[in-house]
Coordinates of C-alpha atoms and ligand atoms in Angstrom, one line a residue:
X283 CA 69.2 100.0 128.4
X284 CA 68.1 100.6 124.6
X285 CA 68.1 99.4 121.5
X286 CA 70.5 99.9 118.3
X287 CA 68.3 101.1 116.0
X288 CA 70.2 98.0 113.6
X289 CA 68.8 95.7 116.1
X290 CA 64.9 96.8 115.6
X291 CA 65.3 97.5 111.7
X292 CA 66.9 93.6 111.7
X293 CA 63.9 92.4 113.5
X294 CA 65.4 91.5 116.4
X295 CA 62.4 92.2 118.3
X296 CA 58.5 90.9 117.7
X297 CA 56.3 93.5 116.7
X298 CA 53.6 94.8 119.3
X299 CA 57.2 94.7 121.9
X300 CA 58.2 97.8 123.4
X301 CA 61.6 99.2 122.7
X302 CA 62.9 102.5 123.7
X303 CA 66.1 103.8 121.2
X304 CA 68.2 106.8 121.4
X305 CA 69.9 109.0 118.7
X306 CA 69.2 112.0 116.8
X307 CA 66.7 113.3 114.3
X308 CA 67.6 113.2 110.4
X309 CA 64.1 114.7 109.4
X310 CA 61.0 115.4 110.2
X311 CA 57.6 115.8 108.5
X312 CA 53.9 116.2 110.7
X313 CA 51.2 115.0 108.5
X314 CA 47.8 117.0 108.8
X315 CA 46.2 114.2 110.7
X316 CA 48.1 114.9 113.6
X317 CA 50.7 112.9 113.4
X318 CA 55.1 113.3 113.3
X319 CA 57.0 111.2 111.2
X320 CA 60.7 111.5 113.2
X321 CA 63.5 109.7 111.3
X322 CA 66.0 108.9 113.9
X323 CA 69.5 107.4 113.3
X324 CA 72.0 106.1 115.7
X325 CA 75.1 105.1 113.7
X326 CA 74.1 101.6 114.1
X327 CA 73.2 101.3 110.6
X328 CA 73.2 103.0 107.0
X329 CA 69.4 103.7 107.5
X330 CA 67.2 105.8 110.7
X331 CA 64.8 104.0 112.1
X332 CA 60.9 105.9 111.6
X333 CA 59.3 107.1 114.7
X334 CA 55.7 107.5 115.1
X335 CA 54.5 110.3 117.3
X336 CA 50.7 111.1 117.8
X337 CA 49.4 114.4 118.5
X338 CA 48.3 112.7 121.8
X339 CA 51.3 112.8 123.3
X340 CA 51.9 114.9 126.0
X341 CA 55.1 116.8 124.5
X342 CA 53.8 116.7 120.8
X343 CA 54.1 120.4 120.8
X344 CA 57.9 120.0 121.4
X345 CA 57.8 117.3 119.2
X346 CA 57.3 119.6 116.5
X347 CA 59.7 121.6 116.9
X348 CA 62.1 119.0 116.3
X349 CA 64.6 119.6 113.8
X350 CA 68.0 117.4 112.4
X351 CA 70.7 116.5 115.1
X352 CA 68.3 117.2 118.0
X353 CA 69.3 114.2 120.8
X354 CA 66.2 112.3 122.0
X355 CA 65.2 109.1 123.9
X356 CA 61.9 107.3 122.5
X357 CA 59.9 104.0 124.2
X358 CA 57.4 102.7 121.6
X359 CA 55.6 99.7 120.2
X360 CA 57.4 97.8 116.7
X361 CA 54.5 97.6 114.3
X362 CA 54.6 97.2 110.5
X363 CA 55.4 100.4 108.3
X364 CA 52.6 101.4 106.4
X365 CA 54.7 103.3 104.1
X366 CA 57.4 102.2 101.9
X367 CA 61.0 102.2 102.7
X368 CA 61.1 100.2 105.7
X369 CA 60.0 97.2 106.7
X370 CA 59.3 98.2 110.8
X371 CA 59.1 101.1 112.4
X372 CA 58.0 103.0 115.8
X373 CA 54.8 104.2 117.1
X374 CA 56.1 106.5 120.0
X375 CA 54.6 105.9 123.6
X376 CA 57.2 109.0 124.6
X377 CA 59.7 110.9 123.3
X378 CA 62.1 113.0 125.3
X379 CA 64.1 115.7 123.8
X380 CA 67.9 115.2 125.1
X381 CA 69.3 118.2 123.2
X382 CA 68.0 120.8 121.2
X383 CA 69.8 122.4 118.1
X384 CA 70.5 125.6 118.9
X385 CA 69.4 128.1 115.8
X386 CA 68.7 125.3 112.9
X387 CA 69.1 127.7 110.5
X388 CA 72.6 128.0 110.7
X389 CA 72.9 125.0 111.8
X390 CA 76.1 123.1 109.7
X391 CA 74.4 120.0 109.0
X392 CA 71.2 120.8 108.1
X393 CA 69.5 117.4 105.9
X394 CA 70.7 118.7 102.5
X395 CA 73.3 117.2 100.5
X396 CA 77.0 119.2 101.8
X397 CA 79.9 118.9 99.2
X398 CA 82.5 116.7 100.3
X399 CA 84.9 120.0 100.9
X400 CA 82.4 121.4 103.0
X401 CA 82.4 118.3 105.1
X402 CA 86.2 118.5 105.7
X403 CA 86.1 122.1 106.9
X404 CA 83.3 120.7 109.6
X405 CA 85.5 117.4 110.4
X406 CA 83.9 117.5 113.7
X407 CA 80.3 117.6 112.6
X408 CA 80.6 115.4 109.6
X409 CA 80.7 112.2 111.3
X410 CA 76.9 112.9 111.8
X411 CA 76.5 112.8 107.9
X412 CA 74.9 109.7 106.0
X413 CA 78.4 109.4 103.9
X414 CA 80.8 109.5 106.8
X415 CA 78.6 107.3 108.8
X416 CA 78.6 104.5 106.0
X417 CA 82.8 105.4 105.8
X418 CA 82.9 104.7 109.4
X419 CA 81.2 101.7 109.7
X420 CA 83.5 99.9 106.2
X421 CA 86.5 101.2 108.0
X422 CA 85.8 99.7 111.0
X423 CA 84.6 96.2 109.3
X424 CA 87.8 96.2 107.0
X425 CA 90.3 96.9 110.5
X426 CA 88.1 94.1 112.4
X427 CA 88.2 91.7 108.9
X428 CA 92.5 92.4 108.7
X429 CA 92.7 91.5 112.3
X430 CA 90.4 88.1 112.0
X431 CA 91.9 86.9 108.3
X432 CA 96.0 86.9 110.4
X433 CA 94.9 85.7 113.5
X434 CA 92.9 83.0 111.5
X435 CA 96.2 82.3 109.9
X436 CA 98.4 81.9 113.2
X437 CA 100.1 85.6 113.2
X438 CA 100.7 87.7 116.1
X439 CA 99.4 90.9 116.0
X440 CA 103.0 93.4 117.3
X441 CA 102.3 96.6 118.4
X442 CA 105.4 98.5 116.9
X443 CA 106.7 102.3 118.2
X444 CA 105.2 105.5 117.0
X445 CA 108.6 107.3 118.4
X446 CA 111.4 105.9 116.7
X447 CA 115.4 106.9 115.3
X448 CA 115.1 105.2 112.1
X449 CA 114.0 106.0 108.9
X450 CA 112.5 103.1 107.7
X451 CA 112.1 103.9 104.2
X452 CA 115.6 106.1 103.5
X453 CA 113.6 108.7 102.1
X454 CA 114.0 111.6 104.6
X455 CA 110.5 112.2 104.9
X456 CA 110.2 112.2 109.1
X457 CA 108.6 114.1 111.6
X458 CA 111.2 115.3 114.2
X459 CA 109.7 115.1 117.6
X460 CA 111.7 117.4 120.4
X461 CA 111.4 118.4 124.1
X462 CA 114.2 121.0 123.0
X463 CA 113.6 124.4 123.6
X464 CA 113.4 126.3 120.7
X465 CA 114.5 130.0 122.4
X466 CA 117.4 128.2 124.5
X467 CA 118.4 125.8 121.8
X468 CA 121.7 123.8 122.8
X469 CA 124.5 123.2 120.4
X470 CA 127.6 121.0 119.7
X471 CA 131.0 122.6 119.0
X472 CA 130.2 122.8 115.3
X473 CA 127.4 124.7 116.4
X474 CA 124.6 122.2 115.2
X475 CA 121.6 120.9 117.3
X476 CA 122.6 118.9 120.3
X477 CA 120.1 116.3 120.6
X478 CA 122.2 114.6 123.4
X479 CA 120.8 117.2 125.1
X480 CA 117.3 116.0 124.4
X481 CA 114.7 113.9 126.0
X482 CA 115.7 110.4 124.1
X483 CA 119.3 111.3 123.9
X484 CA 119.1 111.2 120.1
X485 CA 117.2 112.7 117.2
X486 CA 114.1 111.0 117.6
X487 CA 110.9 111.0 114.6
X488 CA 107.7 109.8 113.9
X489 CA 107.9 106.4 112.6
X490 CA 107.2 106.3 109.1
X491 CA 106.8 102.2 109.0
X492 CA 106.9 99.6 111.6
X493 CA 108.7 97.2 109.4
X494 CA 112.2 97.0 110.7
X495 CA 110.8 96.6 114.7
X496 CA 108.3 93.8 113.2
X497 CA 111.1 92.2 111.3
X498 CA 112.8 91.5 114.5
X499 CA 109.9 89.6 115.9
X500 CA 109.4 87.7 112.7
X501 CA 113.0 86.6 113.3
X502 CA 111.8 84.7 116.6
X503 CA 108.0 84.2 116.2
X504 CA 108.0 83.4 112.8
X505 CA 104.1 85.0 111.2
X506 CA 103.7 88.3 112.7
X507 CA 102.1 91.8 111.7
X508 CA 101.7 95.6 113.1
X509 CA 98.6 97.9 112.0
X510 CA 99.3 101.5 113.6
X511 CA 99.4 105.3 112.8
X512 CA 102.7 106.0 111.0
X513 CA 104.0 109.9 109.4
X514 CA 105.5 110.7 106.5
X515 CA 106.2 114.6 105.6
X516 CA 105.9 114.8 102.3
X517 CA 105.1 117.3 100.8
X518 CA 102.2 116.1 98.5
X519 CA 99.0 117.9 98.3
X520 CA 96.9 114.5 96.2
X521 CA 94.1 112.5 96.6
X522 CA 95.6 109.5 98.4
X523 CA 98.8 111.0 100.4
X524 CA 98.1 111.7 104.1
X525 CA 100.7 113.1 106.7
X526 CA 99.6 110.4 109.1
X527 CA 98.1 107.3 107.9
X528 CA 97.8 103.5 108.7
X529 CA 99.4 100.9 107.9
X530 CA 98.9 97.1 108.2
X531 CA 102.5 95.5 107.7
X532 CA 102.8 91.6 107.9
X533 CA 106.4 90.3 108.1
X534 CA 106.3 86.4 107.0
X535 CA 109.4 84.1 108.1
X536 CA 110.9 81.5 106.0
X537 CA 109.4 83.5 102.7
X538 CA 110.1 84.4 99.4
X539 CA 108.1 87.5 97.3
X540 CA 105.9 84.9 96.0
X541 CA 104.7 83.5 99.2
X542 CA 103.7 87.4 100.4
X543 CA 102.2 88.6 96.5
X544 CA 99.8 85.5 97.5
X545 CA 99.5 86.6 101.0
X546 CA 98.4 90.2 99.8
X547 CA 96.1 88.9 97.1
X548 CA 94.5 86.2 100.0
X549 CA 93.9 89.6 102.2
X550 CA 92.5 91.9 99.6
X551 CA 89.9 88.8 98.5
X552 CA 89.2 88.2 102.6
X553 CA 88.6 91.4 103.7
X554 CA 86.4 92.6 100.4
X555 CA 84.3 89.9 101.0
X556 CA 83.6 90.4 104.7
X557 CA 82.8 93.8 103.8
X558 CA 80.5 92.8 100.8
X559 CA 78.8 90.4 103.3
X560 CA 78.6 92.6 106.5
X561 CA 77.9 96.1 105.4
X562 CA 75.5 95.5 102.2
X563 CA 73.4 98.2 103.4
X564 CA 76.9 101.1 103.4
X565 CA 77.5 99.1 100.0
X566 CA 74.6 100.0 98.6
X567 CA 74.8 103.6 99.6
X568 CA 78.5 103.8 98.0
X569 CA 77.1 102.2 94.6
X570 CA 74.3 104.5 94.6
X571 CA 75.9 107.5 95.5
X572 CA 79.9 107.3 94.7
X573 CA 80.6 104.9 92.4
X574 CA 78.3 102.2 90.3
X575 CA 80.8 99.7 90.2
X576 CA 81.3 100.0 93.9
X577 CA 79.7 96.6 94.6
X578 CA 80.5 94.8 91.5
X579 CA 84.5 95.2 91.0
X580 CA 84.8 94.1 94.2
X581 CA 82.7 91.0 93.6
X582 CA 84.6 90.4 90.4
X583 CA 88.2 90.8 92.2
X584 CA 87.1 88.7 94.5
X585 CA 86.4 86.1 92.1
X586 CA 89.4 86.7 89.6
X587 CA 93.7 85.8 90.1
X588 CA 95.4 88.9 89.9
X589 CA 97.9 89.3 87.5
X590 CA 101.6 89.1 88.6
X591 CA 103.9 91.4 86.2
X592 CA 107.4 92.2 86.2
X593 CA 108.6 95.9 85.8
X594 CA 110.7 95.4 82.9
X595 CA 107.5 93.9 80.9
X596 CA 105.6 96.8 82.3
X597 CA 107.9 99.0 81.2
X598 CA 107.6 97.8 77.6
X599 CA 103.6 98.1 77.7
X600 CA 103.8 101.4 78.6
X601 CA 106.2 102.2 75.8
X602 CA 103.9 100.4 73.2
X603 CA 100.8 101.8 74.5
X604 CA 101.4 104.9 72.4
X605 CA 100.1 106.6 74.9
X606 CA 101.3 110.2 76.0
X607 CA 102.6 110.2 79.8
X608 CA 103.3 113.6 81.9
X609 CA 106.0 111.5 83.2
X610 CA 107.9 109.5 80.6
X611 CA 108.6 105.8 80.7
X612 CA 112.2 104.0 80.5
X613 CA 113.6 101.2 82.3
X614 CA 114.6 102.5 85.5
X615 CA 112.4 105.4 85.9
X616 CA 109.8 105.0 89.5
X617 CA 106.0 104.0 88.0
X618 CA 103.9 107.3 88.5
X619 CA 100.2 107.6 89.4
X620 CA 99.7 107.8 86.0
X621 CA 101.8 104.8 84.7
X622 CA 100.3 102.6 87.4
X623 CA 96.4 103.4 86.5
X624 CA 97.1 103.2 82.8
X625 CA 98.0 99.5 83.3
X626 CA 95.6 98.8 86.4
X627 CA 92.4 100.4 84.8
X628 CA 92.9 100.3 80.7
X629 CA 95.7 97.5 80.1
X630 CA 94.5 94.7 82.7
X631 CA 91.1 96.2 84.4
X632 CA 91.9 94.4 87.6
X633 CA 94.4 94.4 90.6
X634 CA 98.2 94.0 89.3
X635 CA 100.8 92.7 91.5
X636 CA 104.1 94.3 90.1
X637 CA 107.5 93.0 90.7
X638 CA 111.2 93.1 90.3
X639 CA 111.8 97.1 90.3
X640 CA 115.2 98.7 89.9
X641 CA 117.2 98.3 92.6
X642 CA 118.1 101.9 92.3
X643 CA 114.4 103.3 93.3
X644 CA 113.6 101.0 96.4
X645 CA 114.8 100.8 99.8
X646 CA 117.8 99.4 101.3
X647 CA 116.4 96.7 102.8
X648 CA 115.4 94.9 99.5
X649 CA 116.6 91.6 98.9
X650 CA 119.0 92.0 95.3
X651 CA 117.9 89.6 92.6
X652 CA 120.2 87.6 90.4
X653 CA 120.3 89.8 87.5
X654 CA 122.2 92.5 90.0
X655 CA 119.8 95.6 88.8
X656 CA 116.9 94.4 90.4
X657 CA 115.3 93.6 93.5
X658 CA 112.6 91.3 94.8
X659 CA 110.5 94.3 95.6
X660 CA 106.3 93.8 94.4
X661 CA 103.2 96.6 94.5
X662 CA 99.9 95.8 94.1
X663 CA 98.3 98.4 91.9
X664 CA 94.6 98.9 92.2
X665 CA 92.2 100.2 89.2
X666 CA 91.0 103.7 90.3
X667 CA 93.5 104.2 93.0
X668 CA 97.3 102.9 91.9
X669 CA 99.4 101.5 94.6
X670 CA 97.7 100.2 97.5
X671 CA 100.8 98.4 98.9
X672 CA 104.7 98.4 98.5
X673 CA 106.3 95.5 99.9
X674 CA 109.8 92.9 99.3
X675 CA 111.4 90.2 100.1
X676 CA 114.3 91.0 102.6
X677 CA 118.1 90.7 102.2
X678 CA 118.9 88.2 104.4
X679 CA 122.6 87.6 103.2
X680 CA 124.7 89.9 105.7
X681 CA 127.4 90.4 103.0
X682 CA 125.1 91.3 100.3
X683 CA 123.0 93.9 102.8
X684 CA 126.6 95.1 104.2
X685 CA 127.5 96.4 100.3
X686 CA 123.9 98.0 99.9
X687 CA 124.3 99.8 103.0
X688 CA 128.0 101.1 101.7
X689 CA 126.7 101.6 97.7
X690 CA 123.9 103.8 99.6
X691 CA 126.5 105.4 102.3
X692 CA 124.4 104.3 105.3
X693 CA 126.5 103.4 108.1
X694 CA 126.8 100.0 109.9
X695 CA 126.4 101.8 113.1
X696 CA 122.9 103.3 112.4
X697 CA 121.4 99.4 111.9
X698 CA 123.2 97.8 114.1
X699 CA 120.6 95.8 115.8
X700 CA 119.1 95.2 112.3
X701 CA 122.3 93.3 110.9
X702 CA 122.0 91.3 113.7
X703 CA 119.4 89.7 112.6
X704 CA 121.4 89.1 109.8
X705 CA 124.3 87.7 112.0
X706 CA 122.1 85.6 114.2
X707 CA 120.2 82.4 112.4
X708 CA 119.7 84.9 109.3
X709 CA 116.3 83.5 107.3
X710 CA 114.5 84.3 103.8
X711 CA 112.0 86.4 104.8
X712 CA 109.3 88.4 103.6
X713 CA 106.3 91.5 103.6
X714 CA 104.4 94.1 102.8
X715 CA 102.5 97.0 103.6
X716 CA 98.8 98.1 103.3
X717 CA 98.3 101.5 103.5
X718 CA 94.6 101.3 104.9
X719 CA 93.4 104.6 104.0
X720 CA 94.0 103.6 100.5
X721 CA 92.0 100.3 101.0
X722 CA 89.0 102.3 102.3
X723 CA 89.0 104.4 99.3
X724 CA 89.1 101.6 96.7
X725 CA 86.5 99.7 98.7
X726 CA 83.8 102.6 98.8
X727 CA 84.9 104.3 95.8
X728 CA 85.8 107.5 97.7
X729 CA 88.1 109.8 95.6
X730 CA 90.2 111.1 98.0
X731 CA 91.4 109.6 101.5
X732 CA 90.9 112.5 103.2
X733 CA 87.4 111.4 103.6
X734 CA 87.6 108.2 104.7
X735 CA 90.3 108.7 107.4
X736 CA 88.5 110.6 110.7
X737 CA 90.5 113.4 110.7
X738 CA 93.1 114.0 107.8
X739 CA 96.0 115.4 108.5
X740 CA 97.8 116.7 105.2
X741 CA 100.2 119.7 104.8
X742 CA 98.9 123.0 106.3
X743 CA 96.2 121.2 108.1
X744 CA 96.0 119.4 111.5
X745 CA 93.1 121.5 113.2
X746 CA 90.6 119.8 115.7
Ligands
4AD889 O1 105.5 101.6 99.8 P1 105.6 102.0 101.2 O2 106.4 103.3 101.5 O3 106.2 100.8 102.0 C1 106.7 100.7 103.3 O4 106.5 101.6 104.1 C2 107.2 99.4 103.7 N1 108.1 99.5 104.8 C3 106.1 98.4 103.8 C4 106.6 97.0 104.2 O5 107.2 96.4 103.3 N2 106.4 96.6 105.4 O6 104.2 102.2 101.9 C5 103.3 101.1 101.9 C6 101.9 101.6 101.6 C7 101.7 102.2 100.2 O7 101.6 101.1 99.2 C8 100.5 103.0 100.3 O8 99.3 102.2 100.2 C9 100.6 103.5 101.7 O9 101.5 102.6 102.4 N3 101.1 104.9 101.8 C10 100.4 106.0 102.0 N4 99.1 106.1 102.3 C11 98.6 107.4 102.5 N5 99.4 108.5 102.5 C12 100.7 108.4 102.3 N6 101.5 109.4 102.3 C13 101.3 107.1 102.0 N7 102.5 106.6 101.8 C14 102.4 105.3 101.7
MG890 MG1 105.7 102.3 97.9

């Protein structure tokens, strides 16, 4: 067995114990009293661990040699750093070399600092970087923090299908998936794709939400949420689109959009603040590297009530800002990137949760408000990043959803099973969706969530 190198660094262990670790070098400096200073990292933890290695050692020739991302197993004493930095480190009794680097010099992670575009062409290599290591690690506490904050509050985690025949958000923007083949292709009497003739029996896609499949659980099971992969081909080549990203989608029975816009904000708060209290040390990094305010706005959104603001008010802001948009701004038109961070960063400075859009922009599914022209739809808009998530409250009334479904020419027949939820002990209900690449991103400042995401897929790229 051996140590995380977090464990030793924590002071898990006494000093004068033996602990043996194993990772790979960051750097390496020999002093000219006969002595290597190894810094060795694990992923454990934002910082490596400093080994100690005397010239007495058997290997110390070897040792030398030793250069970043070589593998290697130590067994040495804690003792008290001299130096400054940290608090322990090692004083080597061995160190074996698991794997050398072949040819350091053009090796693609040498210990400099890499631009983050140079990092995405070596997606493979890059999870060995200081940055994607500290990405890694917030990810992971922000998935674990989503999972603990709903089961804390009774919901039951659905797994939902990646293959699915519905589009989910109407917007044509799916991944067909075939076993057809394309040289042999089979068609209908109107000479079109026969995909009776294919492995599902229908044209079958990438799922682009779980909501409808989750809705039907929350129609029995009353809390429930999914958090999966889900596709969307769009075409959009920006800083926070991704062909395949994840989602976290609760679906909240016997709701109204108020209960869920409090539900999102009560997330948000939760999981900032398990990050802020488990990862100070990847905190600290981001603050000091990406973004000063890194550790602060998130301490301040934590402690503030976001502001709840209906389109049409926005709407008139934006017209009174006197401001110049790209994009310009009347009652009806879909908030851009640019209309969202004008009010999130200069006109509120803190998380918005926007309501009551258009009916004529948003999905089907939306639940109609009273006024006819709008629907009980809500985003929360983040400073720095826009929209982190879309969600609505759900038309329940089967009469009301049947005319939506006509105004927007979708056929009965394609959401069957979904109208019956509406036929069978129908109930208000709620949700939203978190897209959680987005999340990442405003939580460690990262400007684009291709980085914080192991391997982006976005158009014209899905190698390794
Ligand atoms: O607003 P969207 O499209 O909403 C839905 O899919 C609903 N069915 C959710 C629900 O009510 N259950 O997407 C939700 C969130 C967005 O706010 C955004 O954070 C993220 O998903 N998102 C993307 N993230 C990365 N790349 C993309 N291409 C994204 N599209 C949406
Ligand atoms: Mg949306």
């Amino acid at each position: 067995t051996y140590a995380p190198v977090a464990d030793v660094l924590a002071g898990k262990y006494g000093v004068d114990d033996t602990v043996t670790i194993k990772g790979w070098v960051r750097t390496r400096r020999d002093s000219k009293a006969g002595l290597s200073f190894i810094n060795v990292h694990d992923g454990s933890c934002f910082d490596p661990i400093q080994v100690v290695a005397m010239n007495s050692l058997a290997n110390y020739e070897d040792i030398t040699k030793l250069t970043t991302s070589c593998s290697v197993s130590v067994v040495g004493t804690v003792k008290a750093s001299q130096g400054q930095g940290q608090a322990l480190e090692i004083e080597a009794q061995s160190v074996e070399v698991l794997g050398w680097v072949e040819n350091p010099d053009t090796y693609p992670m040498a210990a400099k600092r890499h631009s983050i575009e140079y990092l995405r062409e070596h997606a493979h290599l890059r999870p060995r970087t200081n940055i994607i290591g500290a990405v890694t690690r917030i990810r992971n506490c922000l998935s674990q923090a989503v999972h603990r904050f709903f089961h804390e509050q009774g919901y039951f985690w659905i797994s939902t299908p990646i293959l699915t025949a519905s589009d989910t958000e109407g917007a044509g923007e799916m991944f067909r998936v075939s076993t057809l083949d394309m040289m042999n292709i089979p068609r209908d009497d109107k000479g079109l794709v026969d995909y009776k003739e294919d492995f599902f029996g229908k044209e079958t896609f990438l799922t682009v939400s779980g909501q409808l499949n989750v809705e039907t659980y929350c129609a029995a099971m009353s809390k429930v949420y999914t958090f999966g992969p889900t596709f969307r081909a769009e075409n959009s080549n920006t800083s926070r689109h991704l062909a395949e990203f994840w989602m976290i989608e609760p679906e909240v029975a016997f709701a109204d959009l108020a209960t869920v816009a409090q539900l999102a904000e009560d997330l948000l708060k939760y999981v900032f603040k398990a990050v802020l209290e488990e990862r100070p040390d990847d905190m600290a990094f981001f603050a000091q590297r990406v973004n000063k305010e890194a550790i602060t706005r998130l301490e301040s959104v934590v402690n503030s009530e976001f502001v709840r603001m209906d389109y049409t008010d926005a709407i008139d802001i934006l017209q009174k800002s006197g401001k110049k948009f790209e994009f310009p701004v009347e009652w009806g038109v879909d908030l851009s990137s640019e209309h969202e961070r004008y009010l999130a960063e200069e006109h509120v400075g803190a998380p918005i949760i926007m309501q009551n859009y258009p009916k004529d922009i948003k999905a089907f599914y939306m639940r109609i408000n009273d006024d006819n022209k709008t629907v009980a739809a809500m985003d929360v808009l983040a400073p720095g990043i826009g929209e982190i998530i879309g969600g609505s409250q759900r038309e329940e009334r089967l009469d009301v959803f049947d005319r939506r479904l006509a105004e927007m020419d979708l056929s009965q027949e394609d959401y069957a099973w979904y109208r019956d939820l509406r036929r069978y002990g129908t109930v208000p209900h709620a949700g939203f969706g978190l897209g959680f690449e987005r999340l990442v991103a405003y939580v460690t400042g990262m400007q684009n969530v291709r980085d914080v995401i192991p391997f982006p897929r976005t158009p014209g790229n899905a190698q390794y």
